């Protein structure tokens, strides 16, 4: 089982809640394939690609996938043109949106991502009819509300820290705000009837901006996101389609070397500063005047000076290749990136770091906490032979030591207390039978009713019982991921794993909830009483 499982991983069929940002000229077929191969979701950057170029990039991706069934995504930029939109906006698809969407459908993308604007409703409907999920990039809560009202399945909230096109709101403010918007939309969708313009009753939020390691991933999950959209970290990646100079520009960037500019596209875009951008920023009124006329400052320079061969420092026009060396796009988090790595290494380190951060967070909880999450336990849609997991967490602080009888180990104390408080009536066949060990020994399950023995070390003990009379088996497991012997504190997760739940059998889940909550509260009362 993957160490992190979220609604996003389940929905997309991926191992890790890490999505490659569809960056122009960076997220090519090789990088997207490498991220999908690593257990994330690779997304191709389709900005300004012609239909044939997009086909070629997707063909490259598919040729490098470890398995042909691995999912991938395609990103296009679809700004609103006219009707009060920015004067500098124009159709980045050159009138070929329908043909590009045909390719998205024909190539079997799992996810379509729209940046800098909401896709037309007919595009969303077409994609949905072919089972393709739609995500929209947003930089403000109001943009999230608009996109979700249009029918997209998820939104990616990108904080102003992010590279490329971005908004004015910091991620720590934006992500929770967009999560709140998504929750309100979910409530409205549950109440609505006869709606057909969305695939998900509960839209998801993906976080972006300033995320380059496991700490950023963990923080995003705790803010309510179901996964992360990672760009700059993958620029400094061996498989990235950008130049080595771009990669080195990231790993040598300082935290204050980037800024947001209108110079390059007429839209707010974060890039690494160079003399050319700095010079333009000395003329803010000229930038505003040009943009208000629908003239992009960079293109203005190309028209005025580019054909003569030189636009400015670090920006040159190559008349042979008809290309301009653009300033390097990257987010503020570039200041934290120190080396170029393979995509798999980046994904693995990010996930491992997130697990460590989330486990560390458990140790910050108060002396005693018993979750009420299972008070109204109800099963998800299930069929026979499907495994489902519900859990309840108890966090014990220093008091557990003072409440432990002399000569009894902490583990034995916990088990004895749980056993004494488990309601016999909740298990038709027998009360839970708990094995006992000490802090330095191995404990084994007292097995029965189809549960196999589970060997575990001093940090893990388990028990089993029959949860119902219909051959459904529940197994509870206790483990303390962080035993700090010097302080005798531990975090204990009590989990019920329910096997072969008959569809709609809520009674089984209620029984499991009763057993878990009664045992946990009994332990809580014992701890308070010492």
CSV table of N, CA and C in Angstrom, one decimal, residues 2 11 26 72 99 111 172 197 217 219 230 265 286 310 334 343 351 375 397 407 410-411 470 478 511:
chain,number,residue,atom,x,y,z
A,2,UNK,N,0.5,2.3,-0.8
A,2,UNK,CA,1.3,3.5,-0.8
A,2,UNK,C,1.2,4.2,0.5
A,11,UNK,N,-9.0,8.7,-7.2
A,11,UNK,CA,-9.8,9.1,-8.3
A,11,UNK,C,-8.9,9.0,-9.6
A,26,UNK,N,8.7,22.7,-20.7
A,26,UNK,CA,9.4,22.0,-19.6
A,26,UNK,C,8.8,20.6,-19.5
A,72,UNK,N,-2.2,9.8,-17.4
A,72,UNK,CA,-1.5,11.1,-17.6
A,72,UNK,C,-2.5,12.2,-17.9
A,99,UNK,N,-10.0,20.9,-32.1
A,99,UNK,CA,-9.1,19.8,-32.6
A,99,UNK,C,-8.1,19.4,-31.5
A,111,UNK,N,-6.8,13.2,-17.2
A,111,UNK,CA,-7.2,14.6,-16.7
A,111,UNK,C,-6.9,15.6,-17.7
A,172,UNK,N,-0.9,30.0,1.6
A,172,UNK,CA,-1.5,29.7,2.9
A,172,UNK,C,-2.8,30.3,3.2
A,197,UNK,N,-23.7,18.0,-15.6
A,197,UNK,CA,-22.5,18.7,-16.1
A,197,UNK,C,-21.3,18.5,-15.2
A,217,UNK,N,4.1,19.2,0.8
A,217,UNK,CA,3.0,18.3,0.5
A,217,UNK,C,2.2,18.1,1.8
A,219,UNK,N,1.9,20.0,4.4
A,219,UNK,CA,1.1,21.2,4.7
A,219,UNK,C,-0.1,21.4,3.9
A,230,UNK,N,3.0,20.4,-8.8
A,230,UNK,CA,4.4,20.7,-8.6
A,230,UNK,C,5.1,21.1,-9.9
A,265,UNK,N,3.9,38.3,-21.0
A,265,UNK,CA,2.7,37.8,-21.6
A,265,UNK,C,1.5,38.8,-21.4
A,286,UNK,N,4.7,52.8,-18.3
A,286,UNK,CA,4.8,52.4,-19.7
A,286,UNK,C,4.2,51.0,-19.9
A,310,UNK,N,19.0,42.4,-31.2
A,310,UNK,CA,19.2,42.5,-29.8
A,310,UNK,C,18.1,43.3,-29.2
A,334,UNK,N,12.2,28.1,-5.7
A,334,UNK,CA,13.5,27.8,-6.3
A,334,UNK,C,14.7,28.0,-5.4
A,343,UNK,N,13.2,12.4,-11.8
A,343,UNK,CA,11.9,12.6,-11.4
A,343,UNK,C,11.5,11.6,-10.3
A,351,UNK,N,7.3,12.3,-1.0
A,351,UNK,CA,6.3,11.4,-0.3
A,351,UNK,C,6.9,11.0,1.0
A,375,UNK,N,-18.8,8.8,15.2
A,375,UNK,CA,-20.0,8.8,15.9
A,375,UNK,C,-21.2,8.4,15.0
A,397,UNK,N,-0.4,11.6,26.4
A,397,UNK,CA,0.8,12.4,26.8
A,397,UNK,C,1.5,11.9,28.0
A,407,UNK,N,5.1,-2.2,37.6
A,407,UNK,CA,5.4,-3.5,37.1
A,407,UNK,C,4.7,-3.8,35.8
A,410,UNK,N,3.6,-0.2,29.4
A,410,UNK,CA,2.6,0.7,28.8
A,410,UNK,C,1.7,-0.1,27.9
A,411,UNK,N,2.3,-1.0,27.1
A,411,UNK,CA,1.4,-1.7,26.1
A,411,UNK,C,0.5,-2.6,26.9
A,470,UNK,N,-22.6,-12.6,10.4
A,470,UNK,CA,-22.6,-13.0,9.0
A,470,UNK,C,-21.3,-13.2,8.4
A,478,UNK,N,-3.4,-1.9,17.2
A,478,UNK,CA,-2.9,-0.7,17.9
A,478,UNK,C,-1.4,-0.6,17.6
A,511,UNK,N,-21.5,-1.4,14.6
A,511,UNK,CA,-20.9,-2.3,15.6
A,511,UNK,C,-19.4,-2.0,15.8
